[in-house]
Every structure is written in C-alpha cells, then in structure tokens.
Short mmCIF file of C-alpha atoms in Angstrom, two decimals:
data_model
loop_
_atom_site.label_atom_id
_atom_site.label_comp_id
_atom_site.label_asym_id
_atom_site.label_seq_id
_atom_site.Cartn_x
_atom_site.Cartn_y
_atom_site.Cartn_z
CA MET A 1 2.75 -44.34 -13.43
CA ALA A 2 4.19 -43.70 -10.00
CA SER A 3 4.07 -39.96 -10.65
CA GLN A 4 0.43 -40.21 -11.67
CA GLU A 5 -0.39 -42.17 -8.50
CA THR A 6 1.42 -39.54 -6.44
CA ARG A 7 -0.63 -36.73 -7.93
CA MET A 8 -3.88 -38.69 -7.47
CA THR A 9 -3.03 -39.57 -3.87
CA THR A 10 -2.06 -35.99 -3.05
CA SER A 11 -5.16 -34.50 -4.66
CA THR A 12 -7.49 -37.01 -2.99
CA ALA A 13 -5.87 -36.57 0.41
CA ILE A 14 -6.02 -32.79 0.28
CA ARG A 15 -9.67 -32.87 -0.75
CA SER A 16 -10.40 -35.38 2.00
CA SER A 17 -8.59 -33.29 4.62
CA ALA A 18 -10.32 -30.11 3.48
CA ALA A 19 -13.66 -31.91 3.70
CA ASP A 20 -12.98 -32.57 7.39
CA GLU A 21 -13.19 -28.82 8.02
CA PRO A 22 -16.55 -27.10 8.39
CA GLN A 23 -17.53 -25.62 5.05
CA PRO A 24 -19.81 -22.55 5.20
CA PRO A 25 -21.92 -23.49 2.14
CA THR A 26 -22.98 -26.77 3.78
CA THR A 27 -23.74 -25.27 7.16
CA ARG A 28 -27.26 -25.78 8.35
CA ALA A 29 -29.69 -22.99 7.54
CA TRP A 30 -30.36 -22.05 11.14
CA THR A 31 -26.65 -21.52 11.78
CA THR A 32 -26.42 -19.23 8.77
CA ARG A 33 -29.45 -17.26 9.94
CA LEU A 34 -27.96 -16.95 13.43
CA LEU A 35 -24.71 -15.71 11.91
CA ILE A 36 -26.60 -13.07 9.91
CA VAL A 37 -28.35 -11.95 13.11
CA GLY A 38 -24.97 -11.72 14.83
CA ILE A 39 -23.50 -9.67 11.99
CA VAL A 40 -26.43 -7.25 12.00
CA LEU A 41 -26.48 -6.80 15.79
CA SER A 42 -22.71 -6.31 15.85
CA ALA A 43 -22.91 -3.71 13.09
CA LEU A 44 -25.61 -1.84 15.03
CA ASN A 45 -23.12 -1.48 17.91
CA LEU A 46 -20.06 -0.26 16.01
CA ARG A 47 -20.83 3.47 16.16
CA PRO A 48 -23.36 4.40 18.94
CA ALA A 49 -20.49 4.77 21.42
CA ILE A 50 -19.18 7.57 19.20
CA THR A 51 -22.30 9.33 17.90
CA SER A 52 -24.08 9.28 21.26
CA LEU A 53 -21.05 11.11 22.67
CA GLY A 54 -21.10 13.58 19.76
CA ALA A 55 -24.74 14.45 20.52
CA LEU A 56 -23.89 15.13 24.20
CA LEU A 57 -20.37 16.47 23.74
CA GLU A 58 -21.15 19.89 25.20
CA GLU A 59 -22.72 18.35 28.32
CA VAL A 60 -19.82 15.91 28.73
CA ARG A 61 -17.31 18.75 28.34
CA ASP A 62 -19.08 20.80 31.00
CA GLY A 63 -19.46 17.82 33.32
CA LEU A 64 -15.83 16.78 33.10
CA GLY A 65 -14.34 20.25 32.67
CA MET A 66 -12.80 19.60 29.25
CA SER A 67 -11.21 22.27 27.09
CA GLY A 68 -11.74 22.38 23.35
CA SER A 69 -8.34 20.77 22.76
CA VAL A 70 -9.06 17.93 25.17
CA ALA A 71 -12.44 17.41 23.50
CA GLY A 72 -10.59 17.24 20.19
CA LEU A 73 -8.34 14.57 21.72
CA LEU A 74 -11.47 12.69 22.78
CA THR A 75 -12.75 12.66 19.22
CA SER A 76 -9.35 11.31 18.08
CA VAL A 77 -9.45 8.36 20.48
CA PRO A 78 -11.67 6.17 18.22
CA PRO A 79 -9.29 6.06 15.24
CA LEU A 80 -6.30 5.65 17.58
CA CYS A 81 -7.88 2.61 19.23
CA PHE A 82 -9.00 1.22 15.87
CA ALA A 83 -5.43 1.44 14.57
CA VAL A 84 -3.77 -0.06 17.66
CA PHE A 85 -6.23 -2.85 18.37
CA GLY A 86 -7.40 -3.53 14.83
CA VAL A 87 -3.98 -4.80 13.75
CA MET A 88 -4.26 -7.52 16.41
CA ALA A 89 -7.52 -8.92 15.03
CA PRO A 90 -6.16 -11.39 12.41
CA ARG A 91 -3.72 -12.92 14.90
CA LEU A 92 -6.44 -13.27 17.52
CA ALA A 93 -8.78 -14.78 14.93
CA ARG A 94 -6.18 -17.37 13.93
CA ARG A 95 -5.72 -18.42 17.54
CA PHE A 96 -9.26 -18.30 18.89
CA GLY A 97 -11.48 -18.16 15.79
CA PRO A 98 -13.20 -15.05 14.40
CA GLY A 99 -16.50 -15.83 16.15
CA ALA A 100 -14.87 -15.93 19.57
CA VAL A 101 -13.01 -12.66 18.95
CA VAL A 102 -16.15 -10.84 17.82
CA CYS A 103 -18.03 -12.22 20.83
CA ALA A 104 -15.30 -10.89 23.13
CA GLY A 105 -15.47 -7.59 21.26
CA MET A 106 -19.18 -7.25 22.01
CA VAL A 107 -18.51 -8.00 25.69
CA ALA A 108 -15.85 -5.26 25.75
CA ILE A 109 -18.27 -2.77 24.16
CA THR A 110 -20.92 -3.58 26.77
CA ALA A 111 -18.52 -3.21 29.70
CA GLY A 112 -16.97 0.00 28.41
CA LEU A 113 -20.33 1.67 27.80
CA LEU A 114 -21.47 0.80 31.32
CA ILE A 115 -18.28 2.00 32.99
CA ARG A 116 -17.51 5.11 30.91
CA PRO A 117 -20.08 7.60 32.25
CA TYR A 118 -19.35 6.75 35.89
CA ALA A 119 -15.57 6.31 35.74
CA GLY A 120 -15.00 9.73 37.31
CA GLY A 121 -12.83 12.34 35.61
CA THR A 122 -11.48 12.71 32.12
CA ALA A 123 -8.80 10.00 32.48
CA GLY A 124 -11.32 7.37 33.57
CA PHE A 125 -13.70 8.42 30.82
CA LEU A 126 -10.94 8.00 28.21
CA ALA A 127 -9.85 4.63 29.62
CA ALA A 128 -13.37 3.19 29.55
CA SER A 129 -13.86 4.62 26.06
CA ALA A 130 -10.70 2.79 24.99
CA LEU A 131 -12.15 -0.50 26.27
CA THR A 132 -15.29 0.03 24.22
CA LEU A 133 -13.31 1.04 21.16
CA MET A 134 -11.06 -2.00 21.48
CA GLY A 135 -14.12 -4.19 21.04
CA ILE A 136 -15.25 -2.11 18.09
CA ALA A 137 -11.79 -2.25 16.49
CA VAL A 138 -11.46 -6.03 16.32
CA SER A 139 -15.03 -6.37 15.07
CA ASN A 140 -14.40 -3.72 12.40
CA VAL A 141 -11.53 -5.74 10.97
CA LEU A 142 -13.13 -9.18 11.20
CA MET A 143 -16.52 -8.38 9.67
CA PRO A 144 -15.19 -8.35 6.06
CA VAL A 145 -13.31 -11.57 6.85
CA ILE A 146 -16.44 -13.30 8.15
CA VAL A 147 -18.44 -12.11 5.14
CA LYS A 148 -15.78 -13.36 2.70
CA ARG A 149 -15.49 -16.71 4.45
CA TRP A 150 -19.16 -17.53 5.02
CA PHE A 151 -20.70 -15.72 2.05
CA PRO A 152 -18.03 -15.76 -0.70
CA ASP A 153 -20.64 -15.51 -3.46
CA ARG A 154 -22.56 -12.69 -1.75
CA VAL A 155 -19.84 -10.28 -0.69
CA GLY A 156 -21.64 -7.23 -2.11
CA SER A 157 -25.08 -7.96 -0.64
CA MET A 158 -23.78 -9.05 2.78
CA THR A 159 -21.43 -6.07 3.01
CA GLY A 160 -24.42 -3.92 2.11
CA LEU A 161 -26.53 -5.48 4.87
CA TYR A 162 -23.75 -5.05 7.41
CA SER A 163 -23.07 -1.47 6.32
CA MET A 164 -26.78 -0.62 6.40
CA ALA A 165 -27.08 -1.91 9.96
CA LEU A 166 -23.95 0.05 10.93
CA ALA A 167 -25.45 3.23 9.48
CA LEU A 168 -28.76 2.56 11.24
CA GLY A 169 -27.04 2.20 14.61
CA THR A 170 -24.98 5.32 13.96
CA SER A 171 -27.98 7.47 13.04
CA ALA A 172 -30.23 6.09 15.78
CA ALA A 173 -27.70 6.99 18.46
CA ALA A 174 -27.34 10.49 17.05
CA ALA A 175 -31.11 11.02 16.79
CA VAL A 176 -32.44 9.64 20.06
CA THR A 177 -29.63 10.20 22.57
CA VAL A 178 -30.64 13.78 23.46
CA PRO A 179 -34.43 13.18 23.76
CA MET A 180 -33.81 9.87 25.53
CA THR A 181 -31.48 11.62 27.97
CA ASP A 182 -34.17 14.22 28.68
CA ALA A 183 -36.78 11.48 29.19
CA LEU A 184 -34.49 9.66 31.64
CA GLY A 185 -34.02 12.71 33.85
CA GLY A 186 -31.51 14.82 31.95
CA SER A 187 -28.33 13.10 33.14
CA TRP A 188 -25.74 12.70 30.38
CA GLN A 189 -24.32 9.72 32.25
CA THR A 190 -27.59 7.82 31.87
CA GLY A 191 -27.94 8.94 28.27
CA LEU A 192 -24.58 7.38 27.41
CA ALA A 193 -24.85 4.24 29.57
CA VAL A 194 -28.20 3.13 28.14
CA TRP A 195 -26.52 2.03 24.90
CA ALA A 196 -24.86 -0.83 26.78
CA GLY A 197 -28.16 -2.71 26.53
CA LEU A 198 -27.93 -2.92 22.75
CA ALA A 199 -24.34 -4.14 23.00
CA ALA A 200 -25.33 -6.84 25.49
CA ALA A 201 -27.92 -8.16 23.02
CA ALA A 202 -25.19 -8.52 20.38
CA VAL A 203 -23.19 -10.89 22.61
CA LEU A 204 -25.84 -13.62 22.52
CA PRO A 205 -25.74 -14.88 18.90
CA TRP A 206 -21.93 -15.00 18.87
CA THR A 207 -21.79 -17.42 21.79
CA ALA A 208 -22.77 -20.15 19.30
CA PHE A 209 -19.59 -19.42 17.30
CA VAL A 210 -17.11 -19.20 20.18
CA ARG A 211 -15.93 -22.78 19.60
CA ASP A 212 -15.63 -22.37 15.86
CA PRO A 213 -13.06 -24.89 14.62
CA GLY A 214 -12.79 -23.37 11.14
CA ARG A 215 -10.35 -20.64 12.13
CA ALA A 216 -8.71 -18.35 9.65
CA GLY A 217 -5.29 -19.60 8.71
CA LYS A 218 -5.85 -23.08 10.15
CA GLN A 219 -3.31 -25.56 8.85
CA ARG A 220 -4.48 -28.68 7.03
CA HIS A 221 -2.70 -32.01 6.81
CA ALA A 222 -2.58 -34.54 3.99
CA ARG A 223 -0.94 -37.85 3.13
CA VAL A 224 1.20 -37.55 0.01
CA ASP A 225 3.87 -39.45 -1.86
CA GLY A 226 7.01 -37.93 -3.34
CA ALA A 227 8.36 -34.40 -3.16
CA GLY A 228 6.55 -31.18 -2.22
CA ALA A 229 4.55 -29.31 -4.82
CA ALA A 230 2.70 -26.06 -5.17
CA VAL A 231 -1.11 -26.12 -5.15
CA ASP A 232 -2.93 -23.54 -7.28
CA GLY A 233 0.30 -21.58 -7.50
CA HIS A 234 -0.23 -20.08 -4.03
CA THR A 235 -0.39 -22.84 -1.41
CA ARG A 236 2.73 -24.87 -0.70
CA VAL A 237 2.70 -28.57 0.18
CA GLU A 238 5.73 -29.27 2.38
CA VAL A 239 6.71 -32.95 2.72
CA ALA A 240 8.33 -34.14 5.92
CA GLY A 241 9.82 -37.25 4.32
CA GLY A 242 10.54 -38.59 0.85
CA SER A 243 8.95 -42.01 1.24
CA ALA A 244 5.45 -43.08 0.37
CA GLY A 245 2.87 -41.90 2.85
CA ALA A 246 5.07 -39.02 3.98
CA HIS A 247 3.41 -36.42 6.18
CA ALA A 248 2.71 -33.05 4.55
CA ARG A 249 1.55 -29.67 5.73
CA VAL A 250 -0.55 -27.40 3.49
CA GLU A 251 -0.37 -23.72 4.32
CA ALA A 252 -1.01 -20.42 2.63
CA PRO A 253 1.97 -18.03 2.88
CA ALA A 254 1.45 -14.57 4.29
CA LEU A 255 1.33 -11.80 1.74
CA ARG A 256 3.94 -9.06 1.70
CA ILE A 257 1.06 -6.64 1.79
CA THR A 258 3.22 -3.51 1.96
CA ARG A 259 4.48 -4.23 -1.58
CA SER A 260 0.99 -3.73 -3.00
CA ARG A 261 0.22 -0.24 -4.33
CA THR A 262 -3.48 -1.05 -4.22
CA ALA A 263 -3.21 -1.92 -0.51
CA TRP A 264 -1.56 1.44 0.20
CA ALA A 265 -4.11 3.33 -1.90
CA LEU A 266 -6.94 1.58 -0.07
CA ALA A 267 -5.34 2.30 3.31
CA VAL A 268 -5.00 6.03 2.56
CA PHE A 269 -8.54 6.15 1.17
CA PHE A 270 -9.79 4.42 4.29
CA GLY A 271 -7.89 6.86 6.48
CA LEU A 272 -9.16 9.99 4.75
CA GLN A 273 -12.79 8.85 4.72
CA ALA A 274 -12.44 7.92 8.40
CA THR A 275 -11.05 11.40 9.10
CA ALA A 276 -14.13 12.96 7.51
CA ALA A 277 -16.48 10.56 9.30
CA TYR A 278 -15.06 11.12 12.78
CA ILE A 279 -14.89 14.87 12.35
CA THR A 280 -18.54 14.75 11.30
CA MET A 281 -19.63 12.48 14.14
CA GLY A 282 -17.64 14.39 16.75
CA TRP A 283 -18.16 18.00 15.67
CA MET A 284 -21.03 18.49 13.24
CA ALA A 285 -23.71 18.82 15.91
CA GLN A 286 -21.55 21.46 17.61
CA ILE A 287 -21.13 23.34 14.32
CA PHE A 288 -24.91 23.62 13.99
CA ARG A 289 -25.37 24.55 17.66
CA ASP A 290 -22.80 27.34 17.35
CA ALA A 291 -24.70 28.58 14.28
CA GLY A 292 -27.82 29.04 16.41
CA VAL A 293 -29.54 25.68 15.85
CA ALA A 294 -31.24 24.15 18.91
CA ALA A 295 -29.48 21.20 20.55
CA SER A 296 -32.26 18.72 19.74
CA THR A 297 -32.39 19.90 16.10
CA ALA A 298 -28.60 19.67 15.83
CA GLY A 299 -28.83 16.06 17.00
CA LEU A 300 -31.48 15.38 14.36
CA LEU A 301 -29.28 16.94 11.68
CA LEU A 302 -26.42 14.66 12.70
CA ALA A 303 -28.89 11.77 12.60
CA VAL A 304 -29.94 12.75 9.06
CA THR A 305 -26.30 12.67 8.00
CA MET A 306 -25.88 9.24 9.52
CA VAL A 307 -29.21 7.82 8.33
CA MET A 308 -28.34 8.52 4.70
CA GLY A 309 -26.02 5.58 5.05
CA VAL A 310 -28.90 3.17 5.71
CA PRO A 311 -30.23 2.89 2.15
CA LEU A 312 -27.01 3.92 0.42
CA ALA A 313 -24.87 1.49 2.42
CA PHE A 314 -27.00 -1.31 1.03
CA VAL A 315 -27.08 -0.04 -2.55
CA ILE A 316 -23.48 1.15 -3.01
CA PRO A 317 -21.72 -2.17 -2.22
CA ARG A 318 -24.06 -4.04 -4.58
CA VAL A 319 -23.40 -1.57 -7.38
CA ALA A 320 -19.67 -1.46 -6.63
CA ALA A 321 -19.39 -5.26 -6.73
CA ARG A 322 -20.75 -5.26 -10.29
CA LEU A 323 -18.32 -2.61 -11.57
CA PRO A 324 -14.77 -3.41 -12.71
CA HIS A 325 -13.64 0.01 -11.45
CA GLN A 326 -15.14 1.81 -8.43
CA GLY A 327 -13.56 5.19 -9.28
CA PRO A 328 -16.79 6.83 -10.55
CA ILE A 329 -18.52 6.12 -7.22
CA VAL A 330 -15.56 7.60 -5.35
CA LEU A 331 -15.76 10.82 -7.39
CA ALA A 332 -19.53 11.15 -6.95
CA LEU A 333 -19.28 10.78 -3.18
CA GLY A 334 -16.39 13.25 -3.02
CA ALA A 335 -18.34 15.86 -5.00
CA CYS A 336 -21.21 15.62 -2.50
CA GLY A 337 -18.74 16.14 0.35
CA LEU A 338 -17.24 19.26 -1.22
CA ALA A 339 -20.72 20.71 -1.77
CA GLY A 340 -21.71 19.96 1.83
CA TYR A 341 -18.60 21.61 3.27
CA ALA A 342 -19.14 24.67 1.09
CA GLY A 343 -22.65 24.96 2.49
CA LEU A 344 -21.44 24.66 6.08
CA TYR A 345 -18.90 27.41 5.41
CA PHE A 346 -21.24 29.94 3.81
CA ALA A 347 -24.67 29.24 5.37
CA PRO A 348 -24.50 26.63 8.16
CA ALA A 349 -27.96 27.34 9.58
CA GLY A 350 -29.79 28.51 6.47
CA GLY A 351 -29.28 25.31 4.48
CA ALA A 352 -28.60 22.98 7.37
CA TRP A 353 -30.82 20.13 6.15
CA ALA A 354 -29.29 20.18 2.66
CA TRP A 355 -25.73 20.14 4.02
CA ALA A 356 -26.61 17.27 6.36
CA LEU A 357 -27.95 15.26 3.40
CA LEU A 358 -24.91 15.93 1.21
CA LEU A 359 -22.44 15.02 3.93
CA GLY A 360 -24.47 11.89 4.65
CA VAL A 361 -24.03 10.80 1.04
CA SER A 362 -20.31 11.60 1.20
CA ASN A 363 -19.86 9.50 4.35
CA CYS A 364 -20.95 6.42 2.39
CA ALA A 365 -17.33 6.12 1.33
CA PHE A 366 -17.04 3.76 4.33
CA PRO A 367 -19.18 0.90 2.94
CA LEU A 368 -17.49 1.44 -0.42
CA ALA A 369 -14.09 0.99 1.24
CA LEU A 370 -15.27 -2.21 2.95
CA THR A 371 -16.53 -3.55 -0.37
CA MET A 372 -13.22 -2.81 -2.05
CA VAL A 373 -11.40 -4.67 0.74
CA GLY A 374 -13.40 -7.77 -0.17
CA MET A 375 -12.83 -7.27 -3.92
CA ARG A 376 -9.12 -6.48 -3.93
CA ALA A 377 -8.08 -9.89 -2.55
CA ARG A 378 -8.88 -13.36 -3.89
CA SER A 379 -8.77 -15.46 -0.72
CA GLY A 380 -10.12 -15.20 2.81
CA ALA A 381 -6.56 -15.02 4.16
CA GLY A 382 -5.81 -12.19 1.72
CA VAL A 383 -8.91 -10.30 2.81
CA ALA A 384 -7.90 -10.71 6.47
CA GLN A 385 -4.45 -9.23 5.81
CA LEU A 386 -5.77 -6.47 3.60
CA SER A 387 -8.55 -5.58 6.04
CA ALA A 388 -6.14 -5.37 8.97
CA PHE A 389 -3.58 -3.37 6.99
CA ALA A 390 -6.04 -0.96 5.38
CA GLN A 391 -8.03 -0.32 8.54
CA SER A 392 -5.11 -0.09 10.97
CA THR A 393 -3.02 2.11 8.68
CA GLY A 394 -6.09 4.11 7.71
CA TYR A 395 -7.12 4.79 11.28
CA LEU A 396 -3.57 5.89 12.11
CA ILE A 397 -3.81 8.39 9.27
CA SER A 398 -7.15 9.65 10.59
CA ILE A 399 -6.00 10.34 14.16
CA PRO A 400 -4.78 13.96 13.73
CA GLY A 401 -7.90 15.18 11.90
CA PRO A 402 -10.47 15.46 14.72
CA LEU A 403 -7.80 16.73 17.13
CA LEU A 404 -6.66 19.39 14.66
CA VAL A 405 -10.25 20.52 14.16
CA GLY A 406 -10.61 21.01 17.92
CA VAL A 407 -7.38 23.01 18.11
CA LEU A 408 -8.29 25.19 15.12
CA TYR A 409 -11.76 25.79 16.53
CA GLN A 410 -10.44 26.86 19.91
CA HIS A 411 -7.67 29.13 18.63
CA SER A 412 -9.48 30.69 15.67
CA GLY A 413 -12.72 31.25 17.53
CA GLY A 414 -14.89 29.92 14.71
CA TRP A 415 -15.51 27.14 12.23
CA GLY A 416 -14.09 28.71 9.06
CA LEU A 417 -10.62 27.14 9.25
CA PRO A 418 -11.81 23.70 10.42
CA ILE A 419 -14.35 23.49 7.58
CA ALA A 420 -11.72 24.58 5.06
CA LEU A 421 -9.48 21.77 6.33
CA MET A 422 -12.29 19.23 5.89
CA ALA A 423 -12.89 20.34 2.30
CA ALA A 424 -9.17 20.28 1.47
CA LEU A 425 -8.83 16.67 2.68
CA MET A 426 -11.62 15.56 0.36
CA VAL A 427 -9.43 16.12 -2.73
CA PRO A 428 -6.70 13.55 -1.94
CA GLN A 429 -9.44 11.18 -0.75
CA MET A 430 -10.91 11.24 -4.25
CA VAL A 431 -7.51 10.69 -5.88
CA VAL A 432 -6.48 7.64 -3.83
CA GLY A 433 -10.02 6.25 -4.00
CA VAL A 434 -9.80 6.14 -7.78
CA LEU A 435 -6.45 4.31 -7.50
CA ALA A 436 -7.86 1.83 -4.97
CA GLY A 437 -10.84 1.14 -7.20
CA ARG A 438 -8.82 -0.31 -10.08
CA ASP A 439 -9.53 -3.94 -11.02
CA ARG A 440 -6.57 -5.80 -9.49
CA THR A 441 -5.74 -7.94 -6.47
CA VAL A 442 -3.13 -7.52 -3.74
CA GLU A 443 -1.96 -11.12 -4.22
CA ASP A 444 -0.74 -10.29 -7.72
CA GLU A 445 0.98 -7.07 -6.65
CA ALA A 446 2.54 -8.50 -3.47
CA ALA A 447 4.07 -11.39 -5.42
CA ARG A 448 6.00 -9.12 -7.81
#
C-alpha cells in the first residue's frame, strides 16, 4: 500500500511540476503565429550574407586586392564559423533560452552586415563576416530544436516551411544583389550592406521570446516518497532524502552522442552536402562568368540554383517524414548533382540553365539533412545534441572544400580540376546519406 501511494504521489507530483512549465500546445494562437513569423524571417537571413558575396565576389576581390587563394579562404569562413560557434548553441540555449539566443543571433547578423563592407581591408572584412556568421551559426543549430519543441507533431511541415524560406532568402540575394548594386550607384559596399535591413526585421518577433522560461534542459522538481526511480527508462528521479516528502530532481541525462553510428553518418552527410553548397554559392557564378556568361546572367543562374530549393525544400521534408528510410531521396539528389557537374565540365555555357537546375535540386540535401536530424532523435534534448553535433562536425568537414577549389582554380588555370573534385565528393555523400536515413534513433545507439 505504501509503495502504491509512493508511485501515485511521485506520478502526480511530476505531472503537476511539468504542468507549471509553459507547454507549446497550449500556447495562445497569436504567440504561435508570432513564432512562425520569427522562424520564417530568421530563415530568410541565414544565407544572404553568403550568396550576396558570391554574386559580387569579383568586385570584392578587386576592391580588397584578394588573390584567388585568399578568396577561397573567404568562401571557407562560413563553415568554419558554423562549426566553431554552432557547438555553443545548446549550452547558450540552456542558459538563456533558445528564443533569446536566436534574437541575439539576428542582432549579430545585422551588425556584421552593416560593418563588413566598410571595415577596411581584408582582415576587417573577414572579422565582420565572422560576426555575421556567428549569428547564423547559432540560429542554424537551434531552428530544428525550436521546431521539435513547439511543433512536435509537425516536424516535417515546419522544417519544410523553414527550409523553403531559407532557400528563398538564398536565391533572392543571389538574383537581386547585382542589379540592386547597379541601381544604388554601383558600389559593392552598398550592395552588400543593404541586406542588413532584412536582418533587422528578423530581430523584432524574437524579442517576445527573449524571456522564455521554458528553456531546453531546464530541471524540474517534484515531491516524492521513497527511493529514486527511473521515469520512462530515460529520465532519472534522484531523491535527496529517504523520508516522506523528500525533495527530488528530474533530469534527462546527456547522450553519449559520439557512440551513435547514425549521428556520425548524419554529421558526414551534413558536411559533404555543406561542402557542395558553399562551393556552389561561392564559386558557381564565377564559373559561368569565366565561361563567357555576363555577370548579371551568372547571378541569375546562381539564383536559379538557389530558388529550386523554395518548392523542393517544402516538399522533400514532408515526403521524407513519411518514409521509414530516406535513402532513395539521398540517391536521387546525388544523381542530379553528378549530372550537373558533368554538364559544367563539358559545356558550362551551352547548357548553363540545365546545369543550374540540376545543381539546385542536388542542393536540397540540406533540408533533407535537417529533417533527418529531427527524425533520428526521440526527444527535444536529443535533437539539440544531435543538431549541434551533426552541424558542428559537418561544417568542420566542409571547411577545406571551398578553399581547395580556390587553390586548384588558381594553380591549374581553369575549372576542370575543381569540378572533378566536386563530382568526386558527391559519391561518399550518397553513401553516408543512405546510412543516415535508416529508421533508428541516436538514443538507442548511444545507450549501447
């Protein structure tokens, strides 16, 4: 009888304590709508800092006196910053709340975009770029966490909406930066700085979530009788005393994420797709310009590549969330990438629009990777750890790619070797993507 009362008291107390926390499903409708607006505006700002620079890379190189190798280093800065700063995101979210961290990230993007063009010299340009990319990095990691926490029954559709907005911002920056720069007087500094306005708009909705008390990893307290017990096989109830009414702490243990083969496969897949994406964003416009395509047309071709992600980034996560295994989608995207690289190698100008379309489809491996992050962990805490691990490790893997392309381009005098490298990297991307797409969770693998 006493044991039964203990279990009833513990269960009731835990439910009561959990009810004290804000629960996303019961949040008022206007708050949910404001959160969706914040997610969309944030996603719109996660790539313009990169693709606007890609469209004006030649002008920036001339203005700052950059060599091809230094320009390659510049295109490697985004994944480096994403790896370094992204790993900090879960810890910052636990301390300040994910809403506050994303809000600060949008502020950093705004400041960096304003400072970067006028910092003076290559070093200042890189430092201001790092500030912008720091804001992008923490937001990159926390978006899947926010989606999992606030929309647990709509992970596929919300990831699709977020990915679609990200693709729209990416393609818009690629398409309009050159003509907008011309309309504003032809200064590349103005053409880059103008994107700070969009970032400033993204700060506003997140101010409502700065004082979010429902932080990831927040500890809960309960009143229990008797000894400690495990809850749901994953959460541990630790009792401070053995008497009735003893104080207990309920906490979810951190996963040993590096023991999960799925986590490693997803990290490598993320890194290889990021390599392809940043090579494309940083160099594809230049490939077309060197093949004789006009600068404005080259920017439009890059925009076409990016805009393919708008519809597909909404469709692919929804389809992927319904499949037990995402391997077939990985293979289809990889085949499009191989075809696009073959076209760039043999006839870069002749079939430019077709190659841009194919590479745009291939680049949709990014929303697929985000969807798999949400599907390969059961809990919000698990998603936070997996997102930080996969993205930080993945971006570390992607750092050498854009730099190596710049070095190969400068020393070989053409695009043959760089394009061959891009195609070769697509093969292991397909292999690890199939492994990451298997129906399993990191919690199960990390516990073995």
